[in-house]
PDB file of C-alpha atoms in Angstrom:
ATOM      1  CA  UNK P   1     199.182 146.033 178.687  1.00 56.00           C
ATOM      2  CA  UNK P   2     200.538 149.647 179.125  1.00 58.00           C
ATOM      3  CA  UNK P   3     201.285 149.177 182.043  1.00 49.00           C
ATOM      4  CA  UNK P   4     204.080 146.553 180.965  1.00 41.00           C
ATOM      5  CA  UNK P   5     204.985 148.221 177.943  1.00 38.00           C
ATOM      6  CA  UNK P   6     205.712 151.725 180.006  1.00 42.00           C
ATOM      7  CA  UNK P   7     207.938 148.970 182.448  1.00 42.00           C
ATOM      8  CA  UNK P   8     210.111 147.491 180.027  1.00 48.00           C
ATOM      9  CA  UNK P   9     210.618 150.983 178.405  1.00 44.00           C
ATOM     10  CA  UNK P  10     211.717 152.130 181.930  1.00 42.00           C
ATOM     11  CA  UNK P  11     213.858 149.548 182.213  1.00 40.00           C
ATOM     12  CA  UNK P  12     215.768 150.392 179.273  1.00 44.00           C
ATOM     13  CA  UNK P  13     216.027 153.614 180.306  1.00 38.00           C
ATOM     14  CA  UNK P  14     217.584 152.083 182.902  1.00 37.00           C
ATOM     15  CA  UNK P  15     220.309 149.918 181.354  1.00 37.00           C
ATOM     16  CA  UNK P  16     221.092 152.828 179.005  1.00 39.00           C
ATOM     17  CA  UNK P  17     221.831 155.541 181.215  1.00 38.00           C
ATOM     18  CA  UNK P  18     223.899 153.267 183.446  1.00 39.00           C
ATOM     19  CA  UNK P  19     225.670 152.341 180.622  1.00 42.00           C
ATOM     20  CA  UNK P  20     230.039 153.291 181.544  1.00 44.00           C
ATOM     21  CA  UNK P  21     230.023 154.294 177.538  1.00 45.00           C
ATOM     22  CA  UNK P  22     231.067 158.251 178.215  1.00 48.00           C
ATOM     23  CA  UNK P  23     229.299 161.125 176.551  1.00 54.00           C
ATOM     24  CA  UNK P  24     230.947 164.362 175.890  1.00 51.00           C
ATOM     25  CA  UNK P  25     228.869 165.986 178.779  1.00 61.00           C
ATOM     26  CA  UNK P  26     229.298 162.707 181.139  1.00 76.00           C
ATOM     27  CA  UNK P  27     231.690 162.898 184.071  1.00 85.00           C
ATOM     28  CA  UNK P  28     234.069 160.603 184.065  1.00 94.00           C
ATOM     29  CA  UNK P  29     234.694 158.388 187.584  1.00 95.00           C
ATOM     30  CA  UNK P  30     238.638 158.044 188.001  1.00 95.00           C
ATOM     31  CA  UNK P  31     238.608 154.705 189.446  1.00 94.00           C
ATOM     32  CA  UNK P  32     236.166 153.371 187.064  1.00 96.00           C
ATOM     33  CA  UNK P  33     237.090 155.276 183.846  1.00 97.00           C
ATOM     34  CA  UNK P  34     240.492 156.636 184.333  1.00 98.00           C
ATOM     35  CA  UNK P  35     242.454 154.010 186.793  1.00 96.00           C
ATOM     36  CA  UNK P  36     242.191 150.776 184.717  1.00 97.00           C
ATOM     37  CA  UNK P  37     243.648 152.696 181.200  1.00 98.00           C
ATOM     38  CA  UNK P  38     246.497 153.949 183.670  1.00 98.00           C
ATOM     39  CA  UNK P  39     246.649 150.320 185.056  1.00 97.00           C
ATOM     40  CA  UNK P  40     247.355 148.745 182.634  1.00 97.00           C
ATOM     41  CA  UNK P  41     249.052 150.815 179.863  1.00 98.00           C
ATOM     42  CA  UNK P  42     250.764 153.174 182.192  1.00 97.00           C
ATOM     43  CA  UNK P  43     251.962 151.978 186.085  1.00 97.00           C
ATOM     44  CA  UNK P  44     253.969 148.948 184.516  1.00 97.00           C
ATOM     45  CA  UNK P  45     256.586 151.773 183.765  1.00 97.00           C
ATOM     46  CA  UNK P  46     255.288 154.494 185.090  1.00 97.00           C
ATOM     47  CA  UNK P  47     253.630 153.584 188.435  1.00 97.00           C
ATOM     48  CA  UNK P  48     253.935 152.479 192.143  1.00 96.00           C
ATOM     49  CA  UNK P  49     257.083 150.133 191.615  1.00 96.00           C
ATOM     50  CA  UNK P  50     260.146 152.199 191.675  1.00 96.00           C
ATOM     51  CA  UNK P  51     262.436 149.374 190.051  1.00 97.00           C
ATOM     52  CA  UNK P  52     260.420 149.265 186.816  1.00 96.00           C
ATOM     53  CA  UNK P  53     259.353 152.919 186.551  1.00 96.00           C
ATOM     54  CA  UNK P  54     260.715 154.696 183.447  1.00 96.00           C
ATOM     55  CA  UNK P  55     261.661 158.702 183.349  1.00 94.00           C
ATOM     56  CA  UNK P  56     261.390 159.545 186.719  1.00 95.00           C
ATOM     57  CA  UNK P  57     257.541 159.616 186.059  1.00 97.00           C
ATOM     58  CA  UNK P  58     255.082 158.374 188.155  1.00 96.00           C
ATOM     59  CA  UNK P  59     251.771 158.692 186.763  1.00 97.00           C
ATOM     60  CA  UNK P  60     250.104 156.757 189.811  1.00 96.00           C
ATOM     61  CA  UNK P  61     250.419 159.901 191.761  1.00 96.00           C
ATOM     62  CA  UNK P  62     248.343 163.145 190.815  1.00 96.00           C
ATOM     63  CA  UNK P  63     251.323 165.735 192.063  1.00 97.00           C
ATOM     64  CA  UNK P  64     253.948 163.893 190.474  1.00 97.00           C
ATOM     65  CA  UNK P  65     252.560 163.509 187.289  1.00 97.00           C
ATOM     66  CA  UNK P  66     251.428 167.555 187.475  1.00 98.00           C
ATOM     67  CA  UNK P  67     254.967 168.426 188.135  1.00 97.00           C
ATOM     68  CA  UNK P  68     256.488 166.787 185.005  1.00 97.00           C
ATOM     69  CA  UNK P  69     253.862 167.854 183.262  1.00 97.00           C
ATOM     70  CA  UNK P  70     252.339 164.483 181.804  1.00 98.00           C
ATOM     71  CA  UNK P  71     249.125 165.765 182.897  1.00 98.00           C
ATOM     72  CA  UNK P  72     248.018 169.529 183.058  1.00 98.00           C
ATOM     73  CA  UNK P  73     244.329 169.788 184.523  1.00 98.00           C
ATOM     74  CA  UNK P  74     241.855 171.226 182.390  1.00 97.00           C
ATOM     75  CA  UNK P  75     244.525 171.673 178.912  1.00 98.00           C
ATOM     76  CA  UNK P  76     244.572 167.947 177.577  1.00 97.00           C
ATOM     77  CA  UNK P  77     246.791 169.383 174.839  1.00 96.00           C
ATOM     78  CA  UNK P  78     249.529 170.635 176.447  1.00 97.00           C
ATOM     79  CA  UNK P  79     249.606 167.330 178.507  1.00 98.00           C
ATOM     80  CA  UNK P  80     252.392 165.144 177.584  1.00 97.00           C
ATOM     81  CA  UNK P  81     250.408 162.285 178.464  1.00 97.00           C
ATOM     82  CA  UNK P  82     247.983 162.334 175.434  1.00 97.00           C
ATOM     83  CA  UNK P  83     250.830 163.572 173.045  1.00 97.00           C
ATOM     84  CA  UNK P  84     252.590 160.484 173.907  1.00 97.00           C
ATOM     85  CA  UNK P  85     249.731 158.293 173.399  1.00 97.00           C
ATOM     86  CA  UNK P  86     248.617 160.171 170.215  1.00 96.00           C
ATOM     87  CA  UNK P  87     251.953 160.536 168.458  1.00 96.00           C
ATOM     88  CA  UNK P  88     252.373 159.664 164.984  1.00 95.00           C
ATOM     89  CA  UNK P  89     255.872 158.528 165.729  1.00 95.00           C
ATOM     90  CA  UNK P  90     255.778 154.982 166.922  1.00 92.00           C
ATOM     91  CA  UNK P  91     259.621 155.163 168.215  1.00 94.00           C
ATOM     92  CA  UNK P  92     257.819 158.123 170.956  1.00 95.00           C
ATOM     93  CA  UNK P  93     254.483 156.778 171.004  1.00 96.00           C
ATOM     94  CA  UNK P  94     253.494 155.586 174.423  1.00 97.00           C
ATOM     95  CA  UNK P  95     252.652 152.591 174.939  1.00 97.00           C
ATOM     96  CA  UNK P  96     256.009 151.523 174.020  1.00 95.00           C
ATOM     97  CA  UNK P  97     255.366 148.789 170.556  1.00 94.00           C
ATOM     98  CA  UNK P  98     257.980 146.457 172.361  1.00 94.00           C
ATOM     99  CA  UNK P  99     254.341 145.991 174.818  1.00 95.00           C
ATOM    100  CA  UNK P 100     252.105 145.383 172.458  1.00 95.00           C
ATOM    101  CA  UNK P 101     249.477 147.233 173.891  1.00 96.00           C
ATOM    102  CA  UNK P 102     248.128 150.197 171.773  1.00 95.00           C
ATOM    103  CA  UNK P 103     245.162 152.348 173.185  1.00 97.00           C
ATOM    104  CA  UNK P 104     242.004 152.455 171.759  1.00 97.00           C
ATOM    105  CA  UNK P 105     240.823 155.629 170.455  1.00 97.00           C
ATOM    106  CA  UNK P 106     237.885 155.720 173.598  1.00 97.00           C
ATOM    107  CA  UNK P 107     240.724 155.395 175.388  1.00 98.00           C
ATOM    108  CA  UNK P 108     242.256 158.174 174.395  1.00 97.00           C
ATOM    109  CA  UNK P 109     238.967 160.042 174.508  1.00 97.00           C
ATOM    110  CA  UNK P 110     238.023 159.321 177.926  1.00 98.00           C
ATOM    111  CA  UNK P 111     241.707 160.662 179.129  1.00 98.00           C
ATOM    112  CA  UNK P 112     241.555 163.822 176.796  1.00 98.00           C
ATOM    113  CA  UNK P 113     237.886 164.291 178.693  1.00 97.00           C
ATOM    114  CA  UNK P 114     239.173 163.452 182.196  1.00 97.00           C
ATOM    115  CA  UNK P 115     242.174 165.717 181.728  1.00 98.00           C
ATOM    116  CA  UNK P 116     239.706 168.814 180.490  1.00 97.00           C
ATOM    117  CA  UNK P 117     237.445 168.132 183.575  1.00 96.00           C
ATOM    118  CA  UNK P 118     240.884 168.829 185.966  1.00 97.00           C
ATOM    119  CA  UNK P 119     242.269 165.398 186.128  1.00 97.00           C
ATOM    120  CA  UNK P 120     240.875 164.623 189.357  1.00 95.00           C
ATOM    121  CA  UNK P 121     242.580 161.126 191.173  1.00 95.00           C
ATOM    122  CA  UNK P 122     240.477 159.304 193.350  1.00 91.00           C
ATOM    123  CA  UNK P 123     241.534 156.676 196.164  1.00 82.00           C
ATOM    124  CA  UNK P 124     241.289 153.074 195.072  1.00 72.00           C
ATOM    125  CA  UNK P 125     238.402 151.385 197.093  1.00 69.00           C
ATOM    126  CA  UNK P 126     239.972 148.590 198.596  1.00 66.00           C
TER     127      UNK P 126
END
C-alpha cells in the first residue's frame, strides 16, 4: 500500500515539474516559450517575409531586433518590444487592434523573463 501511494505521489511530481507553466526562477526554452508568442503575434509584420514586414523590424532575427532596439538582453524595460505590447495607448500598442490578437499577461511575463535572462534565440528544430 505505500508502496503505491509513494508511486502515484512520484508521479505527480512528475507531471508538475514538467509542467511549461514558468516560474520566476524557471528558464525559459526559446523555441518552446518564446518562438510561438513571436509566431504568432509578431513575424506576420515583423518576421521572415519581407513584403509584409512593418518598420524595417525583423524580430525573427536576434541581431536585427538588438540593433533597433526592440529587444535589449538582460533590461526588459528599456526594450521596445514589451513597451509596445504593454502600452496603455491602444493606437501604439502592439499587437496592432486592427488583428485582434491581444497578449495575455503570461505572455507578456514570459517575454519580460526571457528578455532579463539575455534574450537568447534558438534554431527552430525542423
Amino acid at each position: 500500500m505505500i508502496a503505491v501511494v509513494w508511486t502515484i505521489f512520484g508521479c505527480i511530481a512528475l507531471v508538475l515539474s514538467c509542467s511549461s507553466a514558468t516560474k520566476a526562477g524557471d528558464l525559459l526554452d526559446f523555441n518552446r516559450d518564446i518562438r510561438p508568442i513571436l509566431s504568432n503575434y509578431c513575424f506576420p509584420c515583423h518576421g521572415p517575409d519581407a513584403k509584409t514586414r512593418q518598420a524595417e523590424l525583423r524580430l525573427d532575427v536576434r541581431r536585427q531586433a538588438i540593433e533597433k532596439g526592440a529587444v535589449m538582453p538582460g533590461q526588459p524595460h528599456a526594450s521596445k518590444l514589451l513597451s509596445r505590447v504593454e502600452h496603455s495607448d491602444k493606437g501604439k500598442r502592439m499587437p496592432p487592434a486592427k488583428t485582434g490578437k491581444t497578449l495575455t499577461l503570461e505572455q507578456k511575463r514570459k517575454l519580460q523573463h526571457w528578455i532579463a535572462e539575455g534574450a537568447n534565440y534558438d534554431t527552430h528544430w525542423a
